[in-house]
mmCIF file of C-alpha atoms and ligand atoms in Angstrom:
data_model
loop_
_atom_site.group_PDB
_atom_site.id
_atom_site.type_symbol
_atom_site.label_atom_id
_atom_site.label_comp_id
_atom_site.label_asym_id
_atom_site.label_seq_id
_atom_site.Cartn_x
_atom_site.Cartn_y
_atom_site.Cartn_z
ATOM 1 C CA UNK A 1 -8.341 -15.224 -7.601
ATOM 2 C CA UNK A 2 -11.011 -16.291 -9.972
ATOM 3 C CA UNK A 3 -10.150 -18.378 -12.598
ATOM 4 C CA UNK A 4 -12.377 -20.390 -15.636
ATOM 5 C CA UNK A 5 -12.050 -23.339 -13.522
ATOM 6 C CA UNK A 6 -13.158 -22.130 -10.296
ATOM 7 C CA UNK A 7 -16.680 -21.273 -9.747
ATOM 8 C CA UNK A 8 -18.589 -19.324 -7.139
ATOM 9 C CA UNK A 9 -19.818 -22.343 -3.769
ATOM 10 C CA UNK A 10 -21.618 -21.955 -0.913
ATOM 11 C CA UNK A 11 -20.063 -20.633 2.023
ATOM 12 C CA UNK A 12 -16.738 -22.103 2.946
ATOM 13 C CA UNK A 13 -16.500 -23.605 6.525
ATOM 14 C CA UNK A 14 -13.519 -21.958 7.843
ATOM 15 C CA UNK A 15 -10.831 -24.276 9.499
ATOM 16 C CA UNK A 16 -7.182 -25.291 8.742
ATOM 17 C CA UNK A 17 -5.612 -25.037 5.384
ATOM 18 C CA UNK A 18 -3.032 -26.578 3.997
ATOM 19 C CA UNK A 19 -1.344 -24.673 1.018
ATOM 20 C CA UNK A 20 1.110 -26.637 -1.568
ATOM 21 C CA UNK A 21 3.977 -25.296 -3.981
ATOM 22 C CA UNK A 22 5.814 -26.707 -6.838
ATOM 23 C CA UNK A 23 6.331 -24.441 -9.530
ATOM 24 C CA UNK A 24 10.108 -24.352 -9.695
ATOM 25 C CA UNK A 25 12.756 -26.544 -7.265
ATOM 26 C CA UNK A 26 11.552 -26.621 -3.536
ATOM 27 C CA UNK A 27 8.740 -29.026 -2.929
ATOM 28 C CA UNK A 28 6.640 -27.350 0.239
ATOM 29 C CA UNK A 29 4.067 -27.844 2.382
ATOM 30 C CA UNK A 30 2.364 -25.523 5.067
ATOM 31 C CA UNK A 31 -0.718 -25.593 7.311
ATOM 32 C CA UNK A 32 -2.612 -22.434 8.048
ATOM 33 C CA UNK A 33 -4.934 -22.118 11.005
ATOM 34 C CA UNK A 34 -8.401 -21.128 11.000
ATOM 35 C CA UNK A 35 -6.790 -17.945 11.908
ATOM 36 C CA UNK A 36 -4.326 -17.517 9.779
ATOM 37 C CA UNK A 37 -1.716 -18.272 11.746
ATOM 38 C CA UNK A 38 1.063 -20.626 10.505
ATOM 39 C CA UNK A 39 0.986 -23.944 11.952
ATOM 40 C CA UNK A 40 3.844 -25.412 9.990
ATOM 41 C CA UNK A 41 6.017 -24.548 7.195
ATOM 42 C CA UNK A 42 7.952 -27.286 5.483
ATOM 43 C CA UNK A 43 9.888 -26.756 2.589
ATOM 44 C CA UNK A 44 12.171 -29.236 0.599
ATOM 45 C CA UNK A 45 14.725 -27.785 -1.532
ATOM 46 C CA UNK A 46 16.449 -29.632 -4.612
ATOM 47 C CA UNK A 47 19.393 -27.956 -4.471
ATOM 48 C CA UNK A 48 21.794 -31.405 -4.619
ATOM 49 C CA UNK A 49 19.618 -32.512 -7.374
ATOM 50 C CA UNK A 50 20.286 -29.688 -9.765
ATOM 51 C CA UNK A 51 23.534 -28.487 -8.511
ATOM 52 C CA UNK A 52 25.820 -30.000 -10.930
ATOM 53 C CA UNK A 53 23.927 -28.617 -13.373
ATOM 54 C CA UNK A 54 24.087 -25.070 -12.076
ATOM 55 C CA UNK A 55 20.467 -24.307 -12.983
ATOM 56 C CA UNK A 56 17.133 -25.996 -12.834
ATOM 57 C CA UNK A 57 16.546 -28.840 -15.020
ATOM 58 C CA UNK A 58 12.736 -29.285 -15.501
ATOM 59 C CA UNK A 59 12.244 -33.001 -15.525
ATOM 60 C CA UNK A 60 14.447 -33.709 -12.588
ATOM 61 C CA UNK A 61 12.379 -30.849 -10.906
ATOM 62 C CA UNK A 62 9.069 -32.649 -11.366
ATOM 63 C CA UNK A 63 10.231 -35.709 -10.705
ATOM 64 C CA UNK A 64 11.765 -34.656 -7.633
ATOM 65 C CA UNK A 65 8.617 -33.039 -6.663
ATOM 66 C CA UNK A 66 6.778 -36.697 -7.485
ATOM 67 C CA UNK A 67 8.967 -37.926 -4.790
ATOM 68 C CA UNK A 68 8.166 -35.932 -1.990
ATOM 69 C CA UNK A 69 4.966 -34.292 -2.125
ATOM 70 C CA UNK A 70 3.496 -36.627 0.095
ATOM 71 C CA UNK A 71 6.112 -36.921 2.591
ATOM 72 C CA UNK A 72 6.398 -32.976 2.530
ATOM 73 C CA UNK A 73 2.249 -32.630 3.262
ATOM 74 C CA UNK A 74 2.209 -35.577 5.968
ATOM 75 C CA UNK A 75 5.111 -33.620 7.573
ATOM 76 C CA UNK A 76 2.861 -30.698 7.366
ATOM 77 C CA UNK A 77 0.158 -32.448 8.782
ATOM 78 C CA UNK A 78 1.936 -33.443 11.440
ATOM 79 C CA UNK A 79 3.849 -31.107 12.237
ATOM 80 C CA UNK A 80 0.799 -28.938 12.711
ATOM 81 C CA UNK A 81 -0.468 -31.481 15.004
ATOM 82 C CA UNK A 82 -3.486 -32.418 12.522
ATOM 83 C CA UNK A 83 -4.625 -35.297 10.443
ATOM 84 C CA UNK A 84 -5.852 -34.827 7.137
ATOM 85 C CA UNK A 85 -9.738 -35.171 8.466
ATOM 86 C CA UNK A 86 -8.723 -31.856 10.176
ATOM 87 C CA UNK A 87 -8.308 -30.117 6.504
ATOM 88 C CA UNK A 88 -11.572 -27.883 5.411
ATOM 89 C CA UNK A 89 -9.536 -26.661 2.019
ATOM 90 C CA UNK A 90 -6.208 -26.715 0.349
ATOM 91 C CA UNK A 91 -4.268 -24.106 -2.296
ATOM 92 C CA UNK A 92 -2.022 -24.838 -4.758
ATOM 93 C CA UNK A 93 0.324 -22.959 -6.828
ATOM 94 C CA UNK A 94 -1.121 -23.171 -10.453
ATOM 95 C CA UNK A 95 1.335 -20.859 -12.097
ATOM 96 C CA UNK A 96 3.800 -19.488 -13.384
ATOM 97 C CA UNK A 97 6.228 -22.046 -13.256
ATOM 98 C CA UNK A 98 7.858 -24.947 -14.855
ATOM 99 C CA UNK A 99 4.471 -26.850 -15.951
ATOM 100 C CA UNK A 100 6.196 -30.327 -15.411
ATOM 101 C CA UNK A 101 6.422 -29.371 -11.930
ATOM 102 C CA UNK A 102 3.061 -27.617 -11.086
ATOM 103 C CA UNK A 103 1.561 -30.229 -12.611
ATOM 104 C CA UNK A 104 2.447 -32.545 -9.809
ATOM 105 C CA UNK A 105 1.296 -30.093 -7.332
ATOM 106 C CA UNK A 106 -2.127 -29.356 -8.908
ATOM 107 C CA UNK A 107 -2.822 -32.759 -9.160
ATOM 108 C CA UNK A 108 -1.655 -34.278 -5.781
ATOM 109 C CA UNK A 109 -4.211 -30.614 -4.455
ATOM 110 C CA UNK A 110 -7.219 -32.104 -6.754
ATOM 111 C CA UNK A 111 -6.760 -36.023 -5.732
ATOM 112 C CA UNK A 112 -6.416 -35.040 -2.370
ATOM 113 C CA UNK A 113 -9.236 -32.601 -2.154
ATOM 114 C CA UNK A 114 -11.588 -35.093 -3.962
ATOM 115 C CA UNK A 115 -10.430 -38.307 -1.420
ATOM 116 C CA UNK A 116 -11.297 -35.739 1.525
ATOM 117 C CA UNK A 117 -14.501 -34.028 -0.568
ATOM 118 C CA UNK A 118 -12.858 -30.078 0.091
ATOM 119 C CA UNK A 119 -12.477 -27.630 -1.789
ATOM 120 C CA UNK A 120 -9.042 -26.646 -3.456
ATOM 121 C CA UNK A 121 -8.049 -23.489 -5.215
ATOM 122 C CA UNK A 122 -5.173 -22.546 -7.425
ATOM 123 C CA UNK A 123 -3.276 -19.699 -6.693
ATOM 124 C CA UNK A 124 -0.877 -17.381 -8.239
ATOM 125 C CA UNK A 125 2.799 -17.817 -7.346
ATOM 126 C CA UNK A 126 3.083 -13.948 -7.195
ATOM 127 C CA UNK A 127 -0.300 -13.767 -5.196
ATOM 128 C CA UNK A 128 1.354 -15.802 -3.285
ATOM 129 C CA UNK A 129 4.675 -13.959 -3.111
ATOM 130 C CA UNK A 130 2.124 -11.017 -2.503
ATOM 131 C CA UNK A 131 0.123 -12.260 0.578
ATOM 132 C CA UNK A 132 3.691 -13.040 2.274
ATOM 133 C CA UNK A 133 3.618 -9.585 3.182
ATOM 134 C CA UNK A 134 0.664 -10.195 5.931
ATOM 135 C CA UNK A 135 1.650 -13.775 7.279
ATOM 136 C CA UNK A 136 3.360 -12.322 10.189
ATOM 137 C CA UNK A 137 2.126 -8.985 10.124
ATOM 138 C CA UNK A 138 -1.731 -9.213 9.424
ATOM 139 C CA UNK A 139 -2.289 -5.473 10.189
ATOM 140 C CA UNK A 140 -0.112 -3.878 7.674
ATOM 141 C CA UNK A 141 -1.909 -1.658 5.911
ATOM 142 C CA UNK A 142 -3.528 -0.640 2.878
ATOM 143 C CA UNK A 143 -2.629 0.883 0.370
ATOM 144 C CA UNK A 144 0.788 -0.173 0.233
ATOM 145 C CA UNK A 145 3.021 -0.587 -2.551
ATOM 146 C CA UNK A 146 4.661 -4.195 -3.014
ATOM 147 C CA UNK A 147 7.817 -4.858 -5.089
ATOM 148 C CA UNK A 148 7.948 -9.161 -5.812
ATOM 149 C CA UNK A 149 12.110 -9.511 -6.569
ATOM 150 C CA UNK A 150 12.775 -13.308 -7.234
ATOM 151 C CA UNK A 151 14.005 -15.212 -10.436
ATOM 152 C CA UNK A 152 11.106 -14.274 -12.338
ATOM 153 C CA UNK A 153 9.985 -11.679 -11.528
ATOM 154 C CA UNK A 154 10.762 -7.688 -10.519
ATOM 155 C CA UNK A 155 7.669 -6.207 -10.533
ATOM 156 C CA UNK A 156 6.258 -3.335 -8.521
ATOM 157 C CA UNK A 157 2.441 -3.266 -7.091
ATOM 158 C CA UNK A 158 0.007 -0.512 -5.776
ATOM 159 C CA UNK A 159 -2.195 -2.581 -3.909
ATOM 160 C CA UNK A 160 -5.599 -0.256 -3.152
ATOM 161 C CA UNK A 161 -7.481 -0.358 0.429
ATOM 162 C CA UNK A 162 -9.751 -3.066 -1.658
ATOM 163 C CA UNK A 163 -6.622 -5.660 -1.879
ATOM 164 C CA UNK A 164 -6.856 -5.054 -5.564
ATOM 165 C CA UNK A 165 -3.434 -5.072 -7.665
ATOM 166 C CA UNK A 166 -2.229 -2.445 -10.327
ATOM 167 C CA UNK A 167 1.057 -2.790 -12.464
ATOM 168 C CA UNK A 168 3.322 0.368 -11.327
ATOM 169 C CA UNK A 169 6.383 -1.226 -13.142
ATOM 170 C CA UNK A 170 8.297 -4.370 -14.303
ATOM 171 C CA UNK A 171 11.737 -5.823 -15.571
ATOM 172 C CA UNK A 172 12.173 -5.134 -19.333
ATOM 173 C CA UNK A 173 14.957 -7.591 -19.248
ATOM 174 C CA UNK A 174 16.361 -10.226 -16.144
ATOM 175 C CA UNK A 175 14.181 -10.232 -13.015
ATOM 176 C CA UNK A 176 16.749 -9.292 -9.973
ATOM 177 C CA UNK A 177 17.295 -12.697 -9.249
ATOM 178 C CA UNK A 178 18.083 -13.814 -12.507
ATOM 179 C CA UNK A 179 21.190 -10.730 -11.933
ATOM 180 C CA UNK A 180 21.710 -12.258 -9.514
ATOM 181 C CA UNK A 181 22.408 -15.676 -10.385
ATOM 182 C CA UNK A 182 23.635 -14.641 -13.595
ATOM 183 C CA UNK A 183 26.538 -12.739 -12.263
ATOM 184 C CA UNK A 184 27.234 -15.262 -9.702
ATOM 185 C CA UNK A 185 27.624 -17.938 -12.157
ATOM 186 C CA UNK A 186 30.108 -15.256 -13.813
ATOM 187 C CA UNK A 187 32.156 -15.049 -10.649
ATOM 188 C CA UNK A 188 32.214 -19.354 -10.962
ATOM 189 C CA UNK A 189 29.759 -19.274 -7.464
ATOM 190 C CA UNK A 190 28.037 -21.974 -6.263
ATOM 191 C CA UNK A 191 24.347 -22.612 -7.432
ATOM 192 C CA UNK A 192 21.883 -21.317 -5.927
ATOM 193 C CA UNK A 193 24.148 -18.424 -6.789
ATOM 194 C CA UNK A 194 21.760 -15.384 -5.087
ATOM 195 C CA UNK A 195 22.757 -16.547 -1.760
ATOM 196 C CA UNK A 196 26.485 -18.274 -2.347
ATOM 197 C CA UNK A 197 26.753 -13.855 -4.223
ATOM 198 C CA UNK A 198 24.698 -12.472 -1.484
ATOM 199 C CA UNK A 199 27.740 -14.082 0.995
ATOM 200 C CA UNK A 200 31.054 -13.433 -0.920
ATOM 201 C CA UNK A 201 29.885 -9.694 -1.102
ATOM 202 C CA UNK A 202 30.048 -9.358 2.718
ATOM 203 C CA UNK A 203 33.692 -9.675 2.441
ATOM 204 C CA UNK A 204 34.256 -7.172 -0.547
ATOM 205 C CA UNK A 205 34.262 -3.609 -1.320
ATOM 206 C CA UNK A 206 31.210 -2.664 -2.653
ATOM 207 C CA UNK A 207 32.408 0.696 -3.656
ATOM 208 C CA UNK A 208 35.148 -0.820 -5.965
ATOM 209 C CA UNK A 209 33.790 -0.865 -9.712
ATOM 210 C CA UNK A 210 31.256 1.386 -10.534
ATOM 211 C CA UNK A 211 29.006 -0.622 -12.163
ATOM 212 C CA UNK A 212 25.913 1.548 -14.265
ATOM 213 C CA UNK A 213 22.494 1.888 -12.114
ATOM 214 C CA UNK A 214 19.987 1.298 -14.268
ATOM 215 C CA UNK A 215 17.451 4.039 -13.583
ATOM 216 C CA UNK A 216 15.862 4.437 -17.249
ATOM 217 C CA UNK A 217 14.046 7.509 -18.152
ATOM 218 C CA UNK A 218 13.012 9.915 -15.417
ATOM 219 C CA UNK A 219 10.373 8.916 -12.762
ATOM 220 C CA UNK A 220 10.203 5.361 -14.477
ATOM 221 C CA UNK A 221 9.134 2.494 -12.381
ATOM 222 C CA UNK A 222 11.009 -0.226 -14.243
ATOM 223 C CA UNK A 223 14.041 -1.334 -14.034
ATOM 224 C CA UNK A 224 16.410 -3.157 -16.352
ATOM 225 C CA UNK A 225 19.210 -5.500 -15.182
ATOM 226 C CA UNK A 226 20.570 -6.621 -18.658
ATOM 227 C CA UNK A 227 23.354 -3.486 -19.146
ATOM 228 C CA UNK A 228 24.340 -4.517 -15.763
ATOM 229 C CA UNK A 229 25.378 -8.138 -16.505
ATOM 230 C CA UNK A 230 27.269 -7.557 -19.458
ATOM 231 C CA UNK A 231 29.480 -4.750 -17.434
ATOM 232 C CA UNK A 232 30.458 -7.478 -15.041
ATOM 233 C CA UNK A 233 31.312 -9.552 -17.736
ATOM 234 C CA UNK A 234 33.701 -7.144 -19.344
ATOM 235 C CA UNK A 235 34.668 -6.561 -16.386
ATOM 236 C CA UNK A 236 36.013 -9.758 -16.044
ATOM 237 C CA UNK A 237 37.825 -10.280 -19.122
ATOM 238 C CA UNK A 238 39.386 -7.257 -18.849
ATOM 239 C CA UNK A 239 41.725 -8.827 -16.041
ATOM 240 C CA UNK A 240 43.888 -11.518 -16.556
ATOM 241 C CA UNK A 241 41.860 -15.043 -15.170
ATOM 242 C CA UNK A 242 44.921 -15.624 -12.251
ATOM 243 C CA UNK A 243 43.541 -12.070 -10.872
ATOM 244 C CA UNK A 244 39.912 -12.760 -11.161
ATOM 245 C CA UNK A 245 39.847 -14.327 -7.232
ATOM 246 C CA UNK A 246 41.595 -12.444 -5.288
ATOM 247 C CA UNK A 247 38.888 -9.509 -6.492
ATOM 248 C CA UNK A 248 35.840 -11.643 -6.604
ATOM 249 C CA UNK A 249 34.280 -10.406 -3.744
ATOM 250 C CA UNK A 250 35.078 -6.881 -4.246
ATOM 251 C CA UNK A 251 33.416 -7.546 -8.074
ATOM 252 C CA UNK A 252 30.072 -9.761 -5.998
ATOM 253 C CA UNK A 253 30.036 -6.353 -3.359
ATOM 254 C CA UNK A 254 29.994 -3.908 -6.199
ATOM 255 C CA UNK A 255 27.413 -5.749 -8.587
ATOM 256 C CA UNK A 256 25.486 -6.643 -6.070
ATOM 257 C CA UNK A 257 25.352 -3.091 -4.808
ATOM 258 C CA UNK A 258 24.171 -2.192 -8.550
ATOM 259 C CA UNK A 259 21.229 -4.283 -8.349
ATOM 260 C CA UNK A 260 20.131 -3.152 -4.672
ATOM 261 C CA UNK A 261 20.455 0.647 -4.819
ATOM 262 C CA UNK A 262 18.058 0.634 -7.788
ATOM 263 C CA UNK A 263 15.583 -1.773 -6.026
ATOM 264 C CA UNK A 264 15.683 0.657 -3.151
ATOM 265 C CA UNK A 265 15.179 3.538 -4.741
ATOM 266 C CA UNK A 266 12.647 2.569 -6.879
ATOM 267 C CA UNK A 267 10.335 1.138 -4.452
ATOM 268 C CA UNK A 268 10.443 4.229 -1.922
ATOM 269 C CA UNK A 269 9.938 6.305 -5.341
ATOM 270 C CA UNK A 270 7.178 4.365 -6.493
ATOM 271 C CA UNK A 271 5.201 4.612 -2.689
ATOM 272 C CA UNK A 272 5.943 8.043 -2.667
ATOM 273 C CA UNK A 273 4.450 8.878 -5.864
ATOM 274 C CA UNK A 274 1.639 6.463 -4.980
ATOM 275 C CA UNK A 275 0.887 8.236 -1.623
ATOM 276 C CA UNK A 276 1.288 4.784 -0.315
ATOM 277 C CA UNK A 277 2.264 5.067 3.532
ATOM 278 C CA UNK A 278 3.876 1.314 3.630
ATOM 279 C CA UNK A 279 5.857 -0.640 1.405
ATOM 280 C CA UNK A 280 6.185 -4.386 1.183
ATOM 281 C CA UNK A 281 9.140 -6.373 -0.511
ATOM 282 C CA UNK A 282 8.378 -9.873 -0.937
ATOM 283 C CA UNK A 283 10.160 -13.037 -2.931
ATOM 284 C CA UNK A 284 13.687 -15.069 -3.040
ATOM 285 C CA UNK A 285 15.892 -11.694 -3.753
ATOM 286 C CA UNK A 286 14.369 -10.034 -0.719
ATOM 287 C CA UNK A 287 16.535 -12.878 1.514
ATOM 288 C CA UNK A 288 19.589 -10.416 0.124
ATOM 289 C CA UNK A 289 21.481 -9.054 3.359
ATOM 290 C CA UNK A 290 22.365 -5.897 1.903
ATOM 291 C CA UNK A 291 18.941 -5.142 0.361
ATOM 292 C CA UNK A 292 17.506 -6.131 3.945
ATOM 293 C CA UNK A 293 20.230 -3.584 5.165
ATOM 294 C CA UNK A 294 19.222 -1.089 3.221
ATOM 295 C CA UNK A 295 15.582 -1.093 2.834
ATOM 296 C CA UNK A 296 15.274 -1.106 7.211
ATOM 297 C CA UNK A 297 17.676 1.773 6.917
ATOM 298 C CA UNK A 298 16.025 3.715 4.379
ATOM 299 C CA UNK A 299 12.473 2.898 5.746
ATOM 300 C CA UNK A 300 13.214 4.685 9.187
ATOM 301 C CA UNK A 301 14.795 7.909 7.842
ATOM 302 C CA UNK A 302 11.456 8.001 5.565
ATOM 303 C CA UNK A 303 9.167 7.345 8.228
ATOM 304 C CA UNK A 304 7.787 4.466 5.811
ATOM 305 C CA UNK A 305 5.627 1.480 7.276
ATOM 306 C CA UNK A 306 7.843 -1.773 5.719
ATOM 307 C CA UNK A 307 6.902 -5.146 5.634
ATOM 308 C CA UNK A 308 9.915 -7.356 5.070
ATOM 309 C CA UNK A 309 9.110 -10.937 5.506
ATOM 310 C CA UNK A 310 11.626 -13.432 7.313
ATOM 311 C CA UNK A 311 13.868 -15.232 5.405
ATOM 312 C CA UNK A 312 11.719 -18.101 5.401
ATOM 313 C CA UNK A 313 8.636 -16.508 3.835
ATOM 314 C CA UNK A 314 10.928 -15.005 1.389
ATOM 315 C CA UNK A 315 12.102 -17.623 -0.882
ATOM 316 C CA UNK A 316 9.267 -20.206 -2.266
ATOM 317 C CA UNK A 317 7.006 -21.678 0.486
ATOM 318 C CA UNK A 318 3.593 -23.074 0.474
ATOM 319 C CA UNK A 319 2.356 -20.583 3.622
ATOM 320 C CA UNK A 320 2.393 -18.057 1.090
ATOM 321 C CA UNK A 321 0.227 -20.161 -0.870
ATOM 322 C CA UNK A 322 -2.077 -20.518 1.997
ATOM 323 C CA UNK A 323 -2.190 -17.427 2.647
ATOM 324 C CA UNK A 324 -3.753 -16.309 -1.068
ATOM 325 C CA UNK A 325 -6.296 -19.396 -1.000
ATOM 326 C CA UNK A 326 -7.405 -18.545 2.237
ATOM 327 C CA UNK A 327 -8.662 -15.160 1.211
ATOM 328 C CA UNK A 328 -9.878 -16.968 -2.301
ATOM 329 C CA UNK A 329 -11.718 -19.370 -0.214
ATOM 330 C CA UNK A 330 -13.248 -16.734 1.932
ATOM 331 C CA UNK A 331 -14.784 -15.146 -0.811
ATOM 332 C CA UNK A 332 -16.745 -18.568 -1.654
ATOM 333 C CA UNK A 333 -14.825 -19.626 -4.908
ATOM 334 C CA UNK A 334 -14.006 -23.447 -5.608
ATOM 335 C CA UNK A 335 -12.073 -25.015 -8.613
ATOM 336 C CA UNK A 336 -13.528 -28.018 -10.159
ATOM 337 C CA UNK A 337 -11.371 -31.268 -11.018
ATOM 338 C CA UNK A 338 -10.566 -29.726 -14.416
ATOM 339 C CA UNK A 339 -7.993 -27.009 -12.396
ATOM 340 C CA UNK A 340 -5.014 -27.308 -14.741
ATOM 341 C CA UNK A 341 -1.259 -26.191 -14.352
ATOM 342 C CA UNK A 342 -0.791 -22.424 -15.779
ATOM 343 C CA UNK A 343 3.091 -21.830 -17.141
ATOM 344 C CA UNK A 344 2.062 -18.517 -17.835
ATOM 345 C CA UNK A 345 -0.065 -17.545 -15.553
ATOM 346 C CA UNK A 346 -0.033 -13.599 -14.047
ATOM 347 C CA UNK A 347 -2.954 -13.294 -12.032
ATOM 348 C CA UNK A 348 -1.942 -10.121 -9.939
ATOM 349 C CA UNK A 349 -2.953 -8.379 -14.032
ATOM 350 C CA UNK A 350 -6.222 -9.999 -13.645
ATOM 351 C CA UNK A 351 -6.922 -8.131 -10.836
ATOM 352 C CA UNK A 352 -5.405 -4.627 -12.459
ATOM 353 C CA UNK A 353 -7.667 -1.812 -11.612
HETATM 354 O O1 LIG B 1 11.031 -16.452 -4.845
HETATM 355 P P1 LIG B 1 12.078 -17.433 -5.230
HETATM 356 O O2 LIG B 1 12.493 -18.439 -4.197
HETATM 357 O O3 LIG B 1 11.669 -18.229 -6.515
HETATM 358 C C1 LIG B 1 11.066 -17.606 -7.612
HETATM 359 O O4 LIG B 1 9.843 -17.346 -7.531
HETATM 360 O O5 LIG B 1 11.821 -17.283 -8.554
HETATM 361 O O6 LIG B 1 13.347 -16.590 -5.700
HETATM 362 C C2 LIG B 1 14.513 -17.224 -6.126
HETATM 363 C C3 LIG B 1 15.537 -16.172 -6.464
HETATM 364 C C4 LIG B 1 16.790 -16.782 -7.088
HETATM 365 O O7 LIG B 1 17.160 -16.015 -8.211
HETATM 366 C C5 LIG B 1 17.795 -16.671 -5.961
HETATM 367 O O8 LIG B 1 19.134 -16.577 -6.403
HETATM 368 C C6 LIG B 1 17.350 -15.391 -5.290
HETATM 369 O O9 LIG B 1 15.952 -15.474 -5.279
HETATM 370 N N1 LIG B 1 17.865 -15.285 -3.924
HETATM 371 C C7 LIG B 1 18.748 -14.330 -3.541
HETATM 372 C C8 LIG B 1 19.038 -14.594 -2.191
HETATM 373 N N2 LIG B 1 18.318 -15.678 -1.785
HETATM 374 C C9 LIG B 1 17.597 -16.095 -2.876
HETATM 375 N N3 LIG B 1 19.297 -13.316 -4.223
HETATM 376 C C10 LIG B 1 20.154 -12.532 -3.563
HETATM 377 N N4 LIG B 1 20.500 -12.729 -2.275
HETATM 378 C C11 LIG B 1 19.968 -13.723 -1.549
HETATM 379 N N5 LIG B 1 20.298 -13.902 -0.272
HETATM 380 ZN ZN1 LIG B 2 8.886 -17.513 -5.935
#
């Protein structure tokens, strides 16, 4: 991805990459061959640090992050069986995210780039998300249609045979994750709360509360999580707080079921519509057991090509981000020292066609 602060270089000498990410609360560092292949994958979560406070809290993230970004990328190194000499590039996430934290990222990417005179790019999170599709499956094909579930973002892709991105649909509300962690924190869960939801539910019946599927109007491609919450909710004070236990996992089961079924069916209605023979779901929510479940199931009775990362391409990583520079760096683009953080950033609508 082009941004103002990357310009067009000479050709790029291909060789190992190494791909950093810090935009919310994991710290991670991977290597990429010269192939593409991954060559190490390290990932360091702050869980314990934010855990009492059952949700991210932005300057413990980036200090966190200020912590172990070296030790992370030596591991990396290392692990890979390279020094840093070895390096020919590195890619860094430069938004969205917490700006605190991708600020340490982009900056640890530019000194170290400049100490080893390489290039670095900064790459979109959801490019990144995006490009997890083809880290262990480099032929899947194009067009496809990619749905990115994680806290930020539920958005739905038609990516055309020229690797170019168009908006089919989005959240008008929560991203599934955020329903996710929402209605965990609801059912008094432990943070994260996707997964500590994602395991309760495997001991409850999902068919007991019929919580609303959001579909919205006919043939829409968005999806809206918001109605959804506050049903669980009233839900819950509707039954008396010495009750609300013993029926937790049937209530984690049934809202969780909620969330899925509409992911599902949206994405196999959006390929379908798109003439898209393959279908990708990528981020932290596509770790969900169920959703996995369902989507494998779904994809063999439809005879659709699916591209399900494993679980540890699915939640943040760095080979992701690896991934995305590689192909930026392929195409002969650089960023200059002046590559800043990007809160906001939502490159895959740069590339809208
Ligand atoms: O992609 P990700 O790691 O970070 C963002 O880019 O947001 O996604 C994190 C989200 C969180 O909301 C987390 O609760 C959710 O993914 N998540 C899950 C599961 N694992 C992670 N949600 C449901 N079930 C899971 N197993
Ligand atoms: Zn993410």
């Amino acid at each position: 991805m082009v941004t103002t602060a990357e310009q067009p270089t000479a050709a790029w000498i291909p060789g190992p990459i190494l791909g950093i990410e810090t935009s919310c609360d994991e710290t991670a560092a991977s290597v990429l061959a010269e192939d593409g292949a991954v060559l190490s994958n390290i990932i360091t979560s702050q869980h314990a640090v934010h855990q009492r406070f059952g949700g991210v809290v932005p300057e413990l993230a980036s200090r966190a992050h200020i912590e172990s970004i070296e030790d992370v990328s030596a591991e990396a190194l290392q692990q890979a069986g390279l020094s840093w000499t070895d390096l020919t590039g590195i890619a860094v996430t430069q938004g969205p995210g917490l700006a605190g934290a991708l600020l340490v990222g982009v900056n640890f990417a530019k000194a170290l780039a400049y100490a080893l005179n390489i290039p670095v790019v900064g790459v979109s999170h959801l490019e990144g998300h995006i490009a997890s599709a083809w880290l262990q499956d480099p032929a899947f094909p194009l067009p496809c249609v990619v749905l990115v579930v994680s806290g930020g973002h539920t958005h739905l892709y038609y990516k055309a045979p020229s690797g170019l991105c168009r908006l089919l649909g989005a959240t008008r509300d929560d991203a599934a994750g955020e329903a996710f962690d929402k209605g965990a924190q609801m059912l008094g869960l432990e943070y994260p709360g996707g997964p500590s939801l994602d395991r309760l539910a495997q001991q409850g019946n999902r068919d007991s509360i019929a919580f609303p599927r959001s579909y919205l109007k006919k043939g829409s491609l968005d999806f809206s999580f918001s109605g959804l919450k506050t049903a669980l909710l009233y839900t819950l004070q509707a039954i008396p707080e010495q009750f609300r236990a013993q029926r937790a996992a049937d209530f984690a089961a049934s809202y969780q079921e909620a969330i899925v079924t509409v992911l599902v069916d949206k994405a196999f209605a959006a390929a379908r519509s798109a003439g898209a023979p393959a279908l990708a779901v990528v981020g932290g929510v596509s770790a969900n057991s169920r959703l996995r479940m369902l989507l494998q199931q779904r994809a063999a009775s439809e005879n659709m090509r699916l591209s399900l990362p494993s679980l540890a391409y699915c939640t943040d990583n760095a080979a992701m981000i690896a991934a995305a520079g590689r192909q930026t760096l392929r195409f002969g683009h650089r960023a200059t020292l002046d590559l800043d953080a990007q809160a906001s950033m939502m490159s895959p609508f740069a590339h809208a066609i």
